[in-house]
Amino acid sequence: MADELDELLDFLSNSSPQVRGAAADIVRGLTGDAEGLRSLTARADRALPALLRLLASVGGGACEAAADSLVNLSQDAELAARLVVLGGVAAAMDVMVKRGGEQPKLARSLVMLLVNLTQVESGIAALLQVGDEKVQGLYVAKLVRSFCRSSSDSEDEDIFEHIASILVNISKVEAGRRILMEPKRGLLKQIIRQFDSTNKLRKKGVAGTIRNCCFEADTQIQNLLSIAEYLWPALLLPVAGKKIYSEEDRSKMPLELANALSHEREAVDDSEIRERALEAIYMIVMQDDGRKAFWSLNGPRILQIGYEDEEDLKVMGAYELIGSLLVGKGEIEQDQEQVEEKTD
């Protein structure tokens, strides 16, 4: 078996496109089961470079088979790290940009490969292009552009949906959050607008990315509030419950919230999305300016009504955490403002 596998790996570099394609197909099949993965992992020093070279090949189906194989192999963190060292991130991005439009299945596989590669720190750094100021963030901007472009009318054919997971991965590190939140790039604003998607993977990824970016609220609160018309609906509507809000409540809200809460809505049934939204709100209202903005749009009332409909204990805990913060700080601030108004 060992000799046969070595011979198969040799065929991945054969001069004939047909032979390379047939060999890549067999390798893809091997990565589909545990025994095949173990055998290829033992020969990763030969298999990984050969498969990466095939990504750049044209015709014969070898490229798509190689991409699928790399997706399966890169689920192992050690192999993912080795692929990063071999230039896997740059190779995936280069092929996706050049040929993704012509080969949607290939593009989808390459996105999934990048999801796996950004599970390791070195993969995140490579995608962010850390260390090269001239191009830093270029890959991320290209991915966001693809993510925000409607790829298909059918959710089943959403080529770029898994970019949502890449965005969550890169926003776990400060450098990634800084790129996404840079005002001139406007990437976070574009990402937030995807929260309206009916695709659950996109929705969950956007919620996770916003939440991660809010870890920078202590230094980036003004940048966050500068996109408030997109940010607050994405955070508050999932946790606002299903009830129709009274005219009195809505009169204290901006139009983008008041209009949405003037009729019954489908609940966001994914508790993780609701929890992420509340965690983001908490980090925002920890800041003085964020808390004032939250009071100004009747945010506490929205959470009060949403809490009444909530049944998940973890999510209820997230509501209560914000409530305790507002009681400790927000209401005192409101009282002080009212005293100042009377004094004036």
mmCIF file of C-alpha atoms in Angstrom:
data_model
loop_
_atom_site.group_PDB
_atom_site.id
_atom_site.type_symbol
_atom_site.label_atom_id
_atom_site.label_comp_id
_atom_site.label_asym_id
_atom_site.label_seq_id
_atom_site.Cartn_x
_atom_site.Cartn_y
_atom_site.Cartn_z
ATOM 1 C CA MET A 1 0.000 0.000 0.000
ATOM 2 C CA ALA A 2 2.846 2.374 0.876
ATOM 3 C CA ASP A 3 4.521 1.865 -2.494
ATOM 4 C CA GLU A 4 1.199 2.331 -4.291
ATOM 5 C CA LEU A 5 0.534 5.591 -2.465
ATOM 6 C CA ASP A 6 3.998 6.898 -3.254
ATOM 7 C CA GLU A 7 3.429 6.074 -6.907
ATOM 8 C CA LEU A 8 0.036 7.818 -6.792
ATOM 9 C CA LEU A 9 1.623 10.959 -5.366
ATOM 10 C CA ASP A 10 4.184 10.861 -8.165
ATOM 11 C CA PHE A 11 1.338 10.934 -10.682
ATOM 12 C CA LEU A 12 0.154 14.265 -9.216
ATOM 13 C CA SER A 13 3.190 15.840 -10.902
ATOM 14 C CA ASN A 14 2.897 13.924 -14.185
ATOM 15 C CA SER A 15 3.257 15.947 -17.384
ATOM 16 C CA SER A 16 -0.069 14.650 -18.694
ATOM 17 C CA PRO A 17 -3.144 16.651 -17.525
ATOM 18 C CA GLN A 18 -5.282 13.521 -17.809
ATOM 19 C CA VAL A 19 -2.954 11.528 -15.557
ATOM 20 C CA ARG A 20 -2.737 14.365 -13.035
ATOM 21 C CA GLY A 21 -6.520 14.683 -13.019
ATOM 22 C CA ALA A 22 -7.058 10.945 -12.489
ATOM 23 C CA ALA A 23 -4.496 10.867 -9.665
ATOM 24 C CA ALA A 24 -6.024 13.926 -7.993
ATOM 25 C CA ASP A 25 -9.435 12.275 -8.158
ATOM 26 C CA ILE A 26 -8.114 9.190 -6.377
ATOM 27 C CA VAL A 27 -6.420 11.320 -3.717
ATOM 28 C CA ARG A 28 -9.686 13.199 -3.158
ATOM 29 C CA GLY A 29 -11.363 9.861 -2.547
ATOM 30 C CA LEU A 30 -8.685 8.872 -0.036
ATOM 31 C CA THR A 31 -9.235 12.064 1.968
ATOM 32 C CA GLY A 32 -12.860 11.073 2.388
ATOM 33 C CA ASP A 33 -12.137 8.406 5.005
ATOM 34 C CA ALA A 34 -10.063 8.172 8.169
ATOM 35 C CA GLU A 35 -7.602 5.541 6.906
ATOM 36 C CA GLY A 36 -6.874 7.474 3.723
ATOM 37 C CA LEU A 37 -6.343 10.679 5.682
ATOM 38 C CA ARG A 38 -3.881 8.926 7.997
ATOM 39 C CA SER A 39 -1.899 7.555 5.071
ATOM 40 C CA LEU A 40 -1.722 10.930 3.332
ATOM 41 C CA THR A 41 -0.873 12.717 6.580
ATOM 42 C CA ALA A 42 2.128 10.403 6.969
ATOM 43 C CA ARG A 43 3.290 11.608 3.530
ATOM 44 C CA ALA A 44 2.265 15.233 3.938
ATOM 45 C CA ASP A 45 5.736 16.443 2.963
ATOM 46 C CA ARG A 46 5.052 15.119 -0.543
ATOM 47 C CA ALA A 47 1.269 15.347 -0.762
ATOM 48 C CA LEU A 48 0.746 18.952 0.321
ATOM 49 C CA PRO A 49 3.185 20.644 -2.116
ATOM 50 C CA ALA A 50 1.919 18.506 -5.006
ATOM 51 C CA LEU A 51 -1.715 19.356 -4.273
ATOM 52 C CA LEU A 52 -0.925 23.071 -3.947
ATOM 53 C CA ARG A 53 0.799 23.027 -7.341
ATOM 54 C CA LEU A 54 -2.316 21.450 -8.836
ATOM 55 C CA LEU A 55 -4.434 24.393 -7.671
ATOM 56 C CA ALA A 56 -2.875 26.456 -10.438
ATOM 57 C CA SER A 57 -3.497 23.832 -13.130
ATOM 58 C CA VAL A 58 -6.101 24.414 -15.811
ATOM 59 C CA GLY A 59 -8.409 21.735 -17.213
ATOM 60 C CA GLY A 60 -8.736 18.053 -16.464
ATOM 61 C CA GLY A 61 -10.551 18.637 -13.172
ATOM 62 C CA ALA A 62 -7.303 18.281 -11.230
ATOM 63 C CA CYS A 63 -7.622 21.729 -9.691
ATOM 64 C CA GLU A 64 -11.046 21.097 -8.132
ATOM 65 C CA ALA A 65 -9.998 17.653 -6.899
ATOM 66 C CA ALA A 66 -6.845 19.123 -5.341
ATOM 67 C CA ALA A 67 -8.856 21.860 -3.631
ATOM 68 C CA ASP A 68 -11.296 19.338 -2.169
ATOM 69 C CA SER A 69 -8.400 17.198 -0.930
ATOM 70 C CA LEU A 70 -6.749 20.192 0.731
ATOM 71 C CA VAL A 71 -10.021 21.109 2.437
ATOM 72 C CA ASN A 72 -10.220 17.651 3.992
ATOM 73 C CA LEU A 73 -6.557 17.523 4.953
ATOM 74 C CA SER A 74 -6.522 21.012 6.461
ATOM 75 C CA GLN A 75 -9.111 20.050 9.058
ATOM 76 C CA ASP A 76 -6.039 18.835 10.955
ATOM 77 C CA ALA A 77 -4.538 21.927 12.613
ATOM 78 C CA GLU A 78 -0.968 20.705 12.164
ATOM 79 C CA LEU A 79 -1.475 20.151 8.435
ATOM 80 C CA ALA A 80 -3.217 23.524 8.169
ATOM 81 C CA ALA A 81 -0.175 25.197 9.691
ATOM 82 C CA ARG A 82 2.121 23.362 7.265
ATOM 83 C CA LEU A 83 -0.017 24.487 4.336
ATOM 84 C CA VAL A 84 0.265 28.090 5.504
ATOM 85 C CA VAL A 85 4.069 27.789 5.527
ATOM 86 C CA LEU A 86 3.903 26.405 1.977
ATOM 87 C CA GLY A 87 1.949 29.481 0.827
ATOM 88 C CA GLY A 88 -1.508 27.932 0.918
ATOM 89 C CA VAL A 89 -3.329 31.174 1.741
ATOM 90 C CA ALA A 90 -1.784 33.116 -1.142
ATOM 91 C CA ALA A 91 -2.348 30.197 -3.532
ATOM 92 C CA ALA A 92 -6.024 29.885 -2.587
ATOM 93 C CA MET A 93 -6.649 33.619 -2.884
ATOM 94 C CA ASP A 94 -4.819 33.898 -6.211
ATOM 95 C CA VAL A 95 -6.770 31.064 -7.837
ATOM 96 C CA MET A 96 -10.092 32.229 -6.395
ATOM 97 C CA VAL A 97 -9.638 35.768 -7.704
ATOM 98 C CA LYS A 98 -8.508 34.631 -11.152
ATOM 99 C CA ARG A 99 -10.848 31.700 -11.756
ATOM 100 C CA GLY A 100 -13.521 31.724 -9.078
ATOM 101 C CA GLY A 101 -16.044 33.392 -11.341
ATOM 102 C CA GLU A 102 -15.640 30.742 -14.037
ATOM 103 C CA GLN A 103 -15.515 27.800 -11.626
ATOM 104 C CA PRO A 104 -17.992 28.370 -8.767
ATOM 105 C CA LYS A 105 -17.463 24.906 -7.258
ATOM 106 C CA LEU A 106 -13.742 25.580 -7.105
ATOM 107 C CA ALA A 107 -14.351 28.975 -5.509
ATOM 108 C CA ARG A 108 -16.564 27.394 -2.848
ATOM 109 C CA SER A 109 -13.883 24.798 -2.017
ATOM 110 C CA LEU A 110 -11.174 27.454 -1.810
ATOM 111 C CA VAL A 111 -13.280 29.484 0.618
ATOM 112 C CA MET A 112 -13.696 26.388 2.787
ATOM 113 C CA LEU A 113 -9.941 25.834 2.620
ATOM 114 C CA LEU A 114 -9.391 29.380 3.882
ATOM 115 C CA VAL A 115 -11.834 28.720 6.717
ATOM 116 C CA ASN A 116 -9.618 25.859 7.866
ATOM 117 C CA LEU A 117 -6.352 27.746 7.364
ATOM 118 C CA THR A 118 -7.608 30.690 9.448
ATOM 119 C CA GLN A 119 -8.264 28.360 12.351
ATOM 120 C CA VAL A 120 -4.527 28.645 13.067
ATOM 121 C CA GLU A 121 -2.773 31.896 14.021
ATOM 122 C CA SER A 122 -0.273 31.758 11.175
ATOM 123 C CA GLY A 123 -3.131 31.395 8.696
ATOM 124 C CA ILE A 124 -4.864 34.484 10.067
ATOM 125 C CA ALA A 125 -1.620 36.474 9.814
ATOM 126 C CA ALA A 126 -1.133 35.309 6.221
ATOM 127 C CA LEU A 127 -4.653 36.295 5.211
ATOM 128 C CA LEU A 128 -4.342 39.692 6.885
ATOM 129 C CA GLN A 129 -0.962 40.119 5.132
ATOM 130 C CA VAL A 130 0.536 41.310 8.391
ATOM 131 C CA GLY A 131 3.967 42.879 8.018
ATOM 132 C CA ASP A 132 3.458 44.342 4.553
ATOM 133 C CA GLU A 133 1.744 47.714 4.943
ATOM 134 C CA LYS A 134 1.383 48.211 1.193
ATOM 135 C CA VAL A 135 -0.941 45.212 0.778
ATOM 136 C CA GLN A 136 -2.163 44.614 4.335
ATOM 137 C CA GLY A 137 -5.909 43.985 4.294
ATOM 138 C CA LEU A 138 -6.101 43.503 0.523
ATOM 139 C CA TYR A 139 -7.111 39.838 0.751
ATOM 140 C CA VAL A 140 -9.711 40.689 3.394
ATOM 141 C CA ALA A 141 -11.195 43.444 1.233
ATOM 142 C CA LYS A 142 -11.472 41.020 -1.701
ATOM 143 C CA LEU A 143 -13.214 38.430 0.473
ATOM 144 C CA VAL A 144 -15.672 40.987 1.856
ATOM 145 C CA ARG A 145 -16.447 42.142 -1.672
ATOM 146 C CA SER A 146 -17.199 38.563 -2.708
ATOM 147 C CA PHE A 147 -19.198 37.951 0.470
ATOM 148 C CA CYS A 148 -21.395 40.979 -0.141
ATOM 149 C CA ARG A 149 -21.955 40.167 -3.800
ATOM 150 C CA SER A 150 -25.053 38.076 -4.402
ATOM 151 C CA SER A 151 -23.684 34.822 -5.762
ATOM 152 C CA SER A 152 -26.929 33.035 -6.485
ATOM 153 C CA ASP A 153 -30.689 33.288 -6.116
ATOM 154 C CA SER A 154 -30.611 29.857 -4.517
ATOM 155 C CA GLU A 155 -29.321 29.464 -0.963
ATOM 156 C CA ASP A 156 -28.114 25.989 -1.883
ATOM 157 C CA GLU A 157 -25.689 27.544 -4.377
ATOM 158 C CA ASP A 158 -24.340 30.332 -2.160
ATOM 159 C CA ILE A 159 -20.714 30.091 -3.201
ATOM 160 C CA PHE A 160 -19.374 32.590 -0.699
ATOM 161 C CA GLU A 161 -21.445 31.848 2.405
ATOM 162 C CA HIS A 162 -18.477 30.305 4.251
ATOM 163 C CA ILE A 163 -16.626 33.630 4.106
ATOM 164 C CA ALA A 164 -18.786 34.363 7.151
ATOM 165 C CA SER A 165 -16.693 31.873 9.121
ATOM 166 C CA ILE A 166 -13.432 33.392 7.845
ATOM 167 C CA LEU A 167 -14.562 36.810 9.092
ATOM 168 C CA VAL A 168 -15.276 35.378 12.527
ATOM 169 C CA ASN A 169 -11.832 33.760 12.587
ATOM 170 C CA ILE A 170 -9.864 36.872 11.614
ATOM 171 C CA SER A 171 -11.869 39.142 13.932
ATOM 172 C CA LYS A 172 -10.671 37.090 16.897
ATOM 173 C CA VAL A 173 -7.334 38.917 16.701
ATOM 174 C CA GLU A 174 -6.695 42.634 17.157
ATOM 175 C CA ALA A 175 -5.048 43.061 13.752
ATOM 176 C CA GLY A 176 -8.085 41.587 12.037
ATOM 177 C CA ARG A 177 -10.513 43.769 13.957
ATOM 178 C CA ARG A 178 -8.444 46.849 13.142
ATOM 179 C CA ILE A 179 -8.628 46.133 9.408
ATOM 180 C CA LEU A 180 -12.371 45.440 9.494
ATOM 181 C CA MET A 181 -13.079 48.594 11.520
ATOM 182 C CA GLU A 182 -10.894 51.017 9.599
ATOM 183 C CA PRO A 183 -13.319 53.797 8.551
ATOM 184 C CA LYS A 184 -11.718 54.398 5.142
ATOM 185 C CA ARG A 185 -12.190 50.756 4.149
ATOM 186 C CA GLY A 186 -15.788 50.605 5.372
ATOM 187 C CA LEU A 187 -15.636 46.804 5.586
ATOM 188 C CA LEU A 188 -17.609 46.351 8.814
ATOM 189 C CA LYS A 189 -20.477 48.415 7.453
ATOM 190 C CA GLN A 190 -20.643 46.189 4.363
ATOM 191 C CA ILE A 191 -20.533 43.053 6.492
ATOM 192 C CA ILE A 192 -23.297 44.224 8.841
ATOM 193 C CA ARG A 193 -25.655 44.755 5.926
ATOM 194 C CA GLN A 194 -25.454 41.029 5.231
ATOM 195 C CA PHE A 195 -27.285 40.380 8.505
ATOM 196 C CA ASP A 196 -30.541 40.739 6.554
ATOM 197 C CA SER A 197 -29.686 37.580 4.619
ATOM 198 C CA THR A 198 -31.969 34.574 5.018
ATOM 199 C CA ASN A 199 -28.871 32.358 4.980
ATOM 200 C CA LYS A 200 -28.290 31.215 8.575
ATOM 201 C CA LEU A 201 -24.567 30.708 8.116
ATOM 202 C CA ARG A 202 -24.157 34.274 6.873
ATOM 203 C CA LYS A 203 -26.337 35.625 9.688
ATOM 204 C CA LYS A 204 -24.414 33.751 12.392
ATOM 205 C CA GLY A 205 -21.071 34.808 10.920
ATOM 206 C CA VAL A 206 -22.068 38.458 10.803
ATOM 207 C CA ALA A 207 -23.274 38.320 14.428
ATOM 208 C CA GLY A 208 -20.010 36.707 15.526
ATOM 209 C CA THR A 209 -17.910 39.215 13.592
ATOM 210 C CA ILE A 210 -19.752 42.215 15.060
ATOM 211 C CA ARG A 211 -19.399 40.776 18.543
ATOM 212 C CA ASN A 212 -15.657 40.239 18.081
ATOM 213 C CA CYS A 213 -15.187 43.756 16.727
ATOM 214 C CA CYS A 214 -16.930 45.154 19.790
ATOM 215 C CA PHE A 215 -13.989 43.999 21.893
ATOM 216 C CA GLU A 216 -12.403 47.191 20.531
ATOM 217 C CA ALA A 217 -15.269 49.360 21.812
ATOM 218 C CA ASP A 218 -13.063 51.053 24.414
ATOM 219 C CA THR A 219 -10.944 52.617 21.667
ATOM 220 C CA GLN A 220 -13.262 52.377 18.647
ATOM 221 C CA ILE A 221 -16.618 53.460 20.077
ATOM 222 C CA GLN A 222 -16.923 56.460 17.739
ATOM 223 C CA ASN A 223 -16.217 54.289 14.698
ATOM 224 C CA LEU A 224 -18.909 51.867 15.837
ATOM 225 C CA LEU A 225 -21.434 54.647 16.461
ATOM 226 C CA SER A 226 -20.654 56.189 13.063
ATOM 227 C CA ILE A 227 -22.446 53.199 11.473
ATOM 228 C CA ALA A 228 -25.246 53.188 14.068
ATOM 229 C CA GLU A 229 -28.046 53.070 11.483
ATOM 230 C CA TYR A 230 -26.797 49.623 10.421
ATOM 231 C CA LEU A 231 -25.300 48.446 13.708
ATOM 232 C CA TRP A 232 -28.238 48.910 16.079
ATOM 233 C CA PRO A 233 -30.837 47.091 13.949
ATOM 234 C CA ALA A 234 -28.431 44.152 13.493
ATOM 235 C CA LEU A 235 -27.908 43.946 17.258
ATOM 236 C CA LEU A 236 -31.334 44.848 18.623
ATOM 237 C CA LEU A 237 -33.836 43.259 16.246
ATOM 238 C CA PRO A 238 -32.709 39.669 17.009
ATOM 239 C CA VAL A 239 -33.305 40.296 20.737
ATOM 240 C CA ALA A 240 -36.429 42.464 20.472
ATOM 241 C CA GLY A 241 -38.946 39.618 20.657
ATOM 242 C CA LYS A 242 -41.892 39.165 18.301
ATOM 243 C CA LYS A 243 -44.414 41.634 19.719
ATOM 244 C CA ILE A 244 -45.651 44.767 17.997
ATOM 245 C CA TYR A 245 -44.266 47.732 19.895
ATOM 246 C CA SER A 246 -46.547 50.527 21.039
ATOM 247 C CA GLU A 247 -46.565 53.848 19.254
ATOM 248 C CA GLU A 248 -45.219 55.469 22.403
ATOM 249 C CA ASP A 249 -42.223 53.112 22.500
ATOM 250 C CA ARG A 250 -41.558 53.526 18.786
ATOM 251 C CA SER A 251 -41.717 57.316 18.966
ATOM 252 C CA LYS A 252 -38.481 57.237 20.970
ATOM 253 C CA MET A 253 -36.606 55.176 18.376
ATOM 254 C CA PRO A 254 -34.889 55.974 15.066
ATOM 255 C CA LEU A 255 -36.916 55.062 11.977
ATOM 256 C CA GLU A 256 -34.858 52.001 11.093
ATOM 257 C CA LEU A 257 -35.873 50.423 14.422
ATOM 258 C CA ALA A 258 -39.359 51.920 14.753
ATOM 259 C CA ASN A 259 -40.474 50.666 11.343
ATOM 260 C CA ALA A 260 -39.202 47.148 11.957
ATOM 261 C CA LEU A 261 -40.904 46.946 15.360
ATOM 262 C CA SER A 262 -44.252 48.225 14.118
ATOM 263 C CA HIS A 263 -45.361 44.745 13.006
ATOM 264 C CA GLU A 264 -44.943 41.142 14.067
ATOM 265 C CA ARG A 265 -41.685 39.505 13.079
ATOM 266 C CA GLU A 266 -40.252 36.028 12.825
ATOM 267 C CA ALA A 267 -38.096 35.299 15.837
ATOM 268 C CA VAL A 268 -34.380 34.640 15.361
ATOM 269 C CA ASP A 269 -34.455 31.018 16.445
ATOM 270 C CA ASP A 270 -30.680 30.594 16.734
ATOM 271 C CA SER A 271 -29.840 31.262 20.389
ATOM 272 C CA GLU A 272 -26.160 31.780 19.531
ATOM 273 C CA ILE A 273 -27.028 34.760 17.320
ATOM 274 C CA ARG A 274 -29.120 36.301 20.102
ATOM 275 C CA GLU A 275 -26.357 35.722 22.641
ATOM 276 C CA ARG A 276 -23.675 37.220 20.364
ATOM 277 C CA ALA A 277 -25.856 40.285 19.751
ATOM 278 C CA LEU A 278 -26.320 40.837 23.479
ATOM 279 C CA GLU A 279 -22.616 40.388 24.166
ATOM 280 C CA ALA A 280 -21.871 43.066 21.576
ATOM 281 C CA ILE A 281 -24.445 45.419 23.109
ATOM 282 C CA TYR A 282 -22.906 44.878 26.541
ATOM 283 C CA MET A 283 -19.440 45.879 25.311
ATOM 284 C CA ILE A 284 -20.862 48.980 23.642
ATOM 285 C CA VAL A 285 -22.878 50.160 26.656
ATOM 286 C CA MET A 286 -19.845 49.724 28.889
ATOM 287 C CA GLN A 287 -18.580 52.904 27.189
ATOM 288 C CA ASP A 288 -20.090 56.251 28.190
ATOM 289 C CA ASP A 289 -20.872 57.318 24.627
ATOM 290 C CA GLY A 290 -22.216 53.884 23.774
ATOM 291 C CA ARG A 291 -24.502 53.917 26.799
ATOM 292 C CA LYS A 292 -25.842 57.372 25.958
ATOM 293 C CA ALA A 293 -26.535 56.266 22.387
ATOM 294 C CA PHE A 294 -28.319 53.165 23.692
ATOM 295 C CA TRP A 295 -30.588 55.214 25.959
ATOM 296 C CA SER A 296 -31.301 57.676 23.128
ATOM 297 C CA LEU A 297 -32.872 54.977 20.931
ATOM 298 C CA ASN A 298 -34.954 53.447 23.734
ATOM 299 C CA GLY A 299 -32.678 50.417 23.858
ATOM 300 C CA PRO A 300 -33.510 49.439 27.460
ATOM 301 C CA ARG A 301 -37.190 49.160 26.567
ATOM 302 C CA ILE A 302 -36.373 46.898 23.615
ATOM 303 C CA LEU A 303 -34.377 44.573 25.857
ATOM 304 C CA GLN A 304 -37.135 44.591 28.466
ATOM 305 C CA ILE A 305 -39.705 43.394 25.934
ATOM 306 C CA GLY A 306 -37.297 40.937 24.319
ATOM 307 C CA TYR A 307 -36.444 39.432 27.699
ATOM 308 C CA GLU A 308 -40.119 38.640 28.295
ATOM 309 C CA ASP A 309 -40.123 36.348 25.230
ATOM 310 C CA GLU A 310 -36.761 34.705 25.924
ATOM 311 C CA GLU A 311 -36.652 31.073 27.064
ATOM 312 C CA ASP A 312 -32.956 30.154 26.688
ATOM 313 C CA LEU A 313 -31.192 30.415 30.072
ATOM 314 C CA LYS A 314 -27.819 31.485 28.642
ATOM 315 C CA VAL A 315 -29.419 34.217 26.564
ATOM 316 C CA MET A 316 -31.487 35.346 29.549
ATOM 317 C CA GLY A 317 -28.230 35.664 31.476
ATOM 318 C CA ALA A 318 -26.849 37.926 28.734
ATOM 319 C CA TYR A 319 -29.946 40.166 28.972
ATOM 320 C CA GLU A 320 -29.567 40.333 32.748
ATOM 321 C CA LEU A 321 -25.903 41.292 32.511
ATOM 322 C CA ILE A 322 -26.790 44.334 30.411
ATOM 323 C CA GLY A 323 -29.668 45.140 32.750
ATOM 324 C CA SER A 324 -27.397 45.155 35.793
ATOM 325 C CA LEU A 325 -24.961 47.468 33.980
ATOM 326 C CA LEU A 326 -27.714 49.890 33.003
ATOM 327 C CA VAL A 327 -29.173 49.928 36.493
ATOM 328 C CA GLY A 328 -25.758 50.595 37.943
ATOM 329 C CA LYS A 329 -24.778 53.333 35.489
ATOM 330 C CA GLY A 330 -27.432 54.204 32.940
ATOM 331 C CA GLU A 331 -30.293 55.145 35.216
ATOM 332 C CA ILE A 332 -27.992 57.284 37.353
ATOM 333 C CA GLU A 333 -26.904 59.137 34.235
ATOM 334 C CA GLN A 334 -30.529 59.646 33.228
ATOM 335 C CA ASP A 335 -31.345 61.084 36.655
ATOM 336 C CA GLN A 336 -28.358 63.425 36.466
ATOM 337 C CA GLU A 337 -29.445 64.669 33.037
ATOM 338 C CA GLN A 338 -32.964 65.342 34.308
ATOM 339 C CA VAL A 339 -31.561 67.340 37.272
ATOM 340 C CA GLU A 340 -29.366 69.341 34.894
ATOM 341 C CA GLU A 341 -32.377 70.102 32.661
ATOM 342 C CA LYS A 342 -34.388 71.364 35.655
ATOM 343 C CA THR A 343 -31.443 73.492 36.804
ATOM 344 C CA ASP A 344 -31.150 75.046 33.347
#
